[in-house]
One Martini backbone bead per residue (centre of mass of N, CA, C, O) as a GRO file, in nm:
protein
  205
    1MET     BB    1 -22.002   6.294   3.557
    2GLN     BB    2 -22.240   6.183   3.706
    3GLU     BB    3 -22.351   5.873   3.713
    4GLU     BB    4 -22.651   5.940   3.595
    5ASN     BB    5 -22.508   6.104   3.330
    6LYS     BB    6 -22.348   5.899   3.143
    7SER     BB    7 -22.637   5.830   3.040
    8VAL     BB    8 -22.862   5.904   2.805
    9ASP     BB    9 -23.176   5.922   2.785
   10ASN     BB   10 -23.434   5.913   2.564
   11ILE     BB   11 -23.551   6.194   2.622
   12GLU     BB   12 -23.289   6.355   2.612
   13PHE     BB   13 -23.210   6.266   2.326
   14ASP     BB   14 -23.455   6.385   2.182
   15VAL     BB   15 -23.388   6.676   2.258
   16LEU     BB   16 -23.104   6.687   2.130
   17THR     BB   17 -23.209   6.622   1.846
   18GLU     BB   18 -23.389   6.872   1.817
   19ILE     BB   19 -23.164   7.074   1.843
   20GLY     BB   20 -23.015   6.969   1.592
   21ASN     BB   21 -23.239   7.023   1.385
   22ILE     BB   22 -23.271   7.327   1.431
   23GLY     BB   23 -22.976   7.410   1.400
   24ALA     BB   24 -22.939   7.298   1.110
   25GLY     BB   25 -23.162   7.470   0.986
   26ASN     BB   26 -23.039   7.742   1.057
   27ALA     BB   27 -22.766   7.692   0.912
   28THR     BB   28 -22.876   7.656   0.627
   29THR     BB   29 -23.001   7.935   0.597
   30ALA     BB   30 -22.745   8.101   0.659
   31LEU     BB   31 -22.567   7.974   0.435
   32SER     BB   32 -22.740   8.046   0.192
   33GLN     BB   33 -22.723   8.355   0.238
   34LEU     BB   34 -22.414   8.385   0.236
   35ILE     BB   35 -22.367   8.227  -0.063
   36ASN     BB   36 -22.610   8.245  -0.255
   37ALA     BB   37 -22.736   7.939  -0.214
   38ARG     BB   38 -22.869   7.641  -0.246
   39ILE     BB   39 -22.943   7.438   0.049
   40ASP     BB   40 -22.941   7.114   0.159
   41MET     BB   41 -23.065   6.897   0.425
   42ARG     BB   42 -22.985   6.652   0.627
   43VAL     BB   43 -23.036   6.456   0.871
   44PRO     BB   44 -22.906   6.475   1.163
   45LYS     BB   45 -22.644   6.350   1.365
   46VAL     BB   46 -22.683   6.238   1.705
   47GLU     BB   47 -22.435   6.245   1.977
   48MET     BB   48 -22.292   6.089   2.264
   49LEU     BB   49 -21.945   6.138   2.337
   50SER     BB   50 -21.646   6.060   2.379
   51PHE     BB   51 -21.352   6.209   2.321
   52ALA     BB   52 -21.208   5.958   2.186
   53ASP     BB   53 -21.441   5.936   1.945
   54LEU     BB   54 -21.439   6.198   1.769
   55ALA     BB   55 -21.215   6.155   1.550
   56GLU     BB   56 -21.352   5.910   1.406
   57VAL     BB   57 -21.600   6.061   1.288
   58VAL     BB   58 -21.403   6.250   1.090
   59GLY     BB   59 -21.183   6.002   0.990
   60GLY     BB   60 -20.967   6.068   1.192
   61ALA     BB   61 -20.681   6.212   1.329
   62GLU     BB   62 -20.551   6.270   1.016
   63THR     BB   63 -20.764   6.453   0.930
   64LEU     BB   64 -20.824   6.728   0.739
   65VAL     BB   65 -20.912   7.036   0.910
   66ALA     BB   66 -21.143   7.282   1.004
   67GLY     BB   67 -21.136   7.485   1.308
   68ILE     BB   68 -21.387   7.630   1.527
   69LEU     BB   69 -21.329   7.807   1.829
   70LEU     BB   70 -21.538   7.842   2.125
   71THR     BB   71 -21.647   8.033   2.397
   72ILE     BB   72 -21.880   7.983   2.659
   73ASP     BB   73 -22.127   8.203   2.806
   74GLY     BB   74 -22.338   8.255   3.084
   75ASP     BB   75 -22.572   8.017   3.141
   76ILE     BB   76 -22.354   7.881   2.955
   77ASN     BB   77 -22.068   7.669   2.985
   78GLY     BB   78 -21.782   7.632   2.755
   79THR     BB   79 -21.732   7.445   2.451
   80MET     BB   80 -21.690   7.507   2.091
   81LEU     BB   81 -21.690   7.302   1.785
   82PHE     BB   82 -21.619   7.355   1.436
   83MET     BB   83 -21.607   7.114   1.165
   84LEU     BB   84 -21.424   7.084   0.852
   85GLU     BB   85 -21.344   6.959   0.584
   86SER     BB   86 -21.118   7.072   0.373
   87LYS     BB   87 -21.282   7.072   0.105
   88ALA     BB   88 -21.535   7.209   0.223
   89ALA     BB   89 -21.400   7.470   0.315
   90HIS     BB   90 -21.296   7.560   0.036
   91MET     BB   91 -21.569   7.564  -0.110
   92LEU     BB   92 -21.709   7.777   0.066
   93VAL     BB   93 -21.504   8.002   0.025
   94ARG     BB   94 -21.525   8.019  -0.283
   95GLN     BB   95 -21.829   8.085  -0.283
   96LEU     BB   96 -21.804   8.353  -0.115
   97ILE     BB   97 -21.529   8.496  -0.279
   98GLY     BB   98 -21.458   8.385  -0.576
   99THR     BB   99 -21.234   8.158  -0.565
  100GLU     BB  100 -20.941   7.979  -0.649
  101GLY     BB  101 -20.805   7.656  -0.524
  102ASP     BB  102 -20.630   7.459  -0.317
  103ALA     BB  103 -20.760   7.209  -0.108
  104GLU     BB  104 -20.458   7.176   0.049
  105ALA     BB  105 -20.419   7.454   0.117
  106LEU     BB  106 -20.366   7.729   0.268
  107PHE     BB  107 -20.501   7.995   0.415
  108ASP     BB  108 -20.557   8.303   0.366
  109GLU     BB  109 -20.663   8.590   0.502
  110MET     BB  110 -20.937   8.602   0.353
  111GLU     BB  111 -21.018   8.304   0.395
  112THR     BB  112 -21.006   8.305   0.702
  113SER     BB  113 -21.224   8.519   0.745
  114ALA     BB  114 -21.448   8.363   0.598
  115LEU     BB  115 -21.440   8.107   0.777
  116GLN     BB  116 -21.506   8.247   1.043
  117GLU     BB  117 -21.782   8.346   0.950
  118ILE     BB  118 -21.904   8.075   0.895
  119GLY     BB  119 -21.862   7.958   1.182
  120ASN     BB  120 -22.017   8.179   1.334
  121ILE     BB  121 -22.295   8.141   1.197
  122ILE     BB  122 -22.336   7.838   1.249
  123SER     BB  123 -22.297   7.842   1.555
  124GLY     BB  124 -22.521   8.050   1.609
  125ALA     BB  125 -22.752   7.868   1.510
  126TYR     BB  126 -22.725   7.655   1.732
  127LEU     BB  127 -22.737   7.843   1.983
  128SER     BB  128 -23.017   7.954   1.920
  129ALA     BB  129 -23.166   7.688   1.962
  130ILE     BB  130 -23.087   7.650   2.257
  131SER     BB  131 -23.195   7.921   2.364
  132THR     BB  132 -23.492   7.887   2.273
  133MET     BB  133 -23.554   7.613   2.425
  134THR     BB  134 -23.437   7.719   2.724
  135GLY     BB  135 -23.401   8.044   2.785
  136LEU     BB  136 -23.098   8.088   2.756
  137GLN     BB  137 -22.808   8.269   2.790
  138ILE     BB  138 -22.570   8.322   2.514
  139SER     BB  139 -22.217   8.358   2.480
  140VAL     BB  140 -21.934   8.441   2.264
  141SER     BB  141 -21.644   8.424   2.134
  142VAL     BB  142 -21.401   8.476   1.940
  143PRO     BB  143 -21.303   8.304   1.683
  144SER     BB  144 -21.085   8.029   1.631
  145LEU     BB  145 -20.847   7.914   1.385
  146ALA     BB  146 -20.784   7.583   1.246
  147PHE     BB  147 -20.537   7.395   1.034
  148ASP     BB  148 -20.565   7.043   1.071
  149MET     BB  149 -20.562   6.778   1.237
  150ALA     BB  150 -20.806   6.647   1.425
  151GLY     BB  151 -20.633   6.566   1.672
  152ALA     BB  152 -20.506   6.848   1.716
  153ILE     BB  153 -20.769   7.014   1.750
  154LEU     BB  154 -20.893   6.833   1.984
  155SER     BB  155 -20.660   6.901   2.195
  156VAL     BB  156 -20.756   7.176   2.292
  157PRO     BB  157 -21.021   7.093   2.454
  158ALA     BB  158 -20.885   6.855   2.614
  159ILE     BB  159 -20.761   7.016   2.846
  160GLU     BB  160 -21.067   7.087   2.959
  161PHE     BB  161 -21.244   6.828   2.955
  162GLY     BB  162 -21.207   6.706   3.245
  163LYS     BB  163 -21.366   6.959   3.375
  164LEU     BB  164 -21.650   6.926   3.209
  165GLY     BB  165 -21.646   6.615   3.104
  166ASP     BB  166 -21.724   6.282   2.939
  167GLU     BB  167 -21.915   6.438   2.730
  168ALA     BB  168 -22.032   6.504   2.395
  169LEU     BB  169 -22.203   6.697   2.163
  170LEU     BB  170 -22.285   6.559   1.844
  171ILE     BB  171 -22.334   6.727   1.523
  172GLU     BB  172 -22.407   6.585   1.211
  173SER     BB  173 -22.395   6.771   0.909
  174GLN     BB  174 -22.552   6.765   0.582
  175PHE     BB  175 -22.471   6.948   0.302
  176LYS     BB  176 -22.626   7.046  -0.016
  177ASP     BB  177 -22.439   7.169  -0.301
  178MET     BB  178 -22.580   7.055  -0.537
  179ASP     BB  179 -22.335   6.788  -0.587
  180VAL     BB  180 -22.233   6.856  -0.289
  181ASP     BB  181 -22.104   6.724   0.004
  182ILE     BB  182 -22.129   6.862   0.340
  183SER     BB  183 -21.943   6.812   0.635
  184GLY     BB  184 -22.047   6.893   0.967
  185TYR     BB  185 -21.909   6.957   1.308
  186PHE     BB  186 -22.081   6.981   1.615
  187ILE     BB  187 -21.928   7.068   1.934
  188LEU     BB  188 -22.048   7.025   2.270
  189ILE     BB  189 -21.891   7.142   2.590
  190PRO     BB  190 -22.022   7.133   2.881
  191THR     BB  191 -22.062   7.182   3.179
  192LEU     BB  192 -22.206   7.022   3.428
  193GLU     BB  193 -22.390   7.259   3.515
  194SER     BB  194 -22.495   7.324   3.228
  195TYR     BB  195 -22.630   7.057   3.166
  196GLU     BB  196 -22.828   7.074   3.400
  197ARG     BB  197 -22.956   7.343   3.309
  198ILE     BB  198 -23.069   7.244   3.045
  199MET     BB  199 -23.249   7.016   3.161
  200LYS     BB  200 -23.415   7.193   3.356
  201SER     BB  201 -23.531   7.392   3.135
  202LEU     BB  202 -23.679   7.116   3.005
  203GLY     BB  203 -23.787   6.928   3.251
  204LEU     BB  204 -23.541   6.682   3.313
  205ARG     BB  205 -23.487   6.754   3.655
   0.00000   0.00000   0.00000
């Protein structure tokens, strides 16, 4: 980013936090409807992080996660990644399709499809919040799913990261389904131009 954009000021951070709150609220509603179960949400944690710091947030580069990667275009261009810890991903899939399975096992074709749908709906909920607040049109690619260590999954957008910017918006949301806490990580990496466009649309540039 340009020099003045390397640190987000308090007003911009408050706006990004509000986007995170609305997006997480939308995601909670969508997820509850999808799995037909009551889900409570804790206040999401919102941060602007360098790419090098992202893996540590999810528990380290070797943490096993499911990652749903989407490409964004329209008025905003960039990359979006939604990550769930392995056990949380398996729990949600079991809740959705009614199966039992090993939390460390690979997903079969039906489970993969279900997880992609979960990622698509949750990501759409966050993007809807951004679109509503900014008035910008956003479209996304068909999601691609990877089940691997966090460091390996994060290396996919890392290839393009240098071209997009030096910071990513991370929204960590905790969903509570009965007695189980589910941590999901929504990572938005807009292009420099798109970040400026978001800020301008909110009257912050």
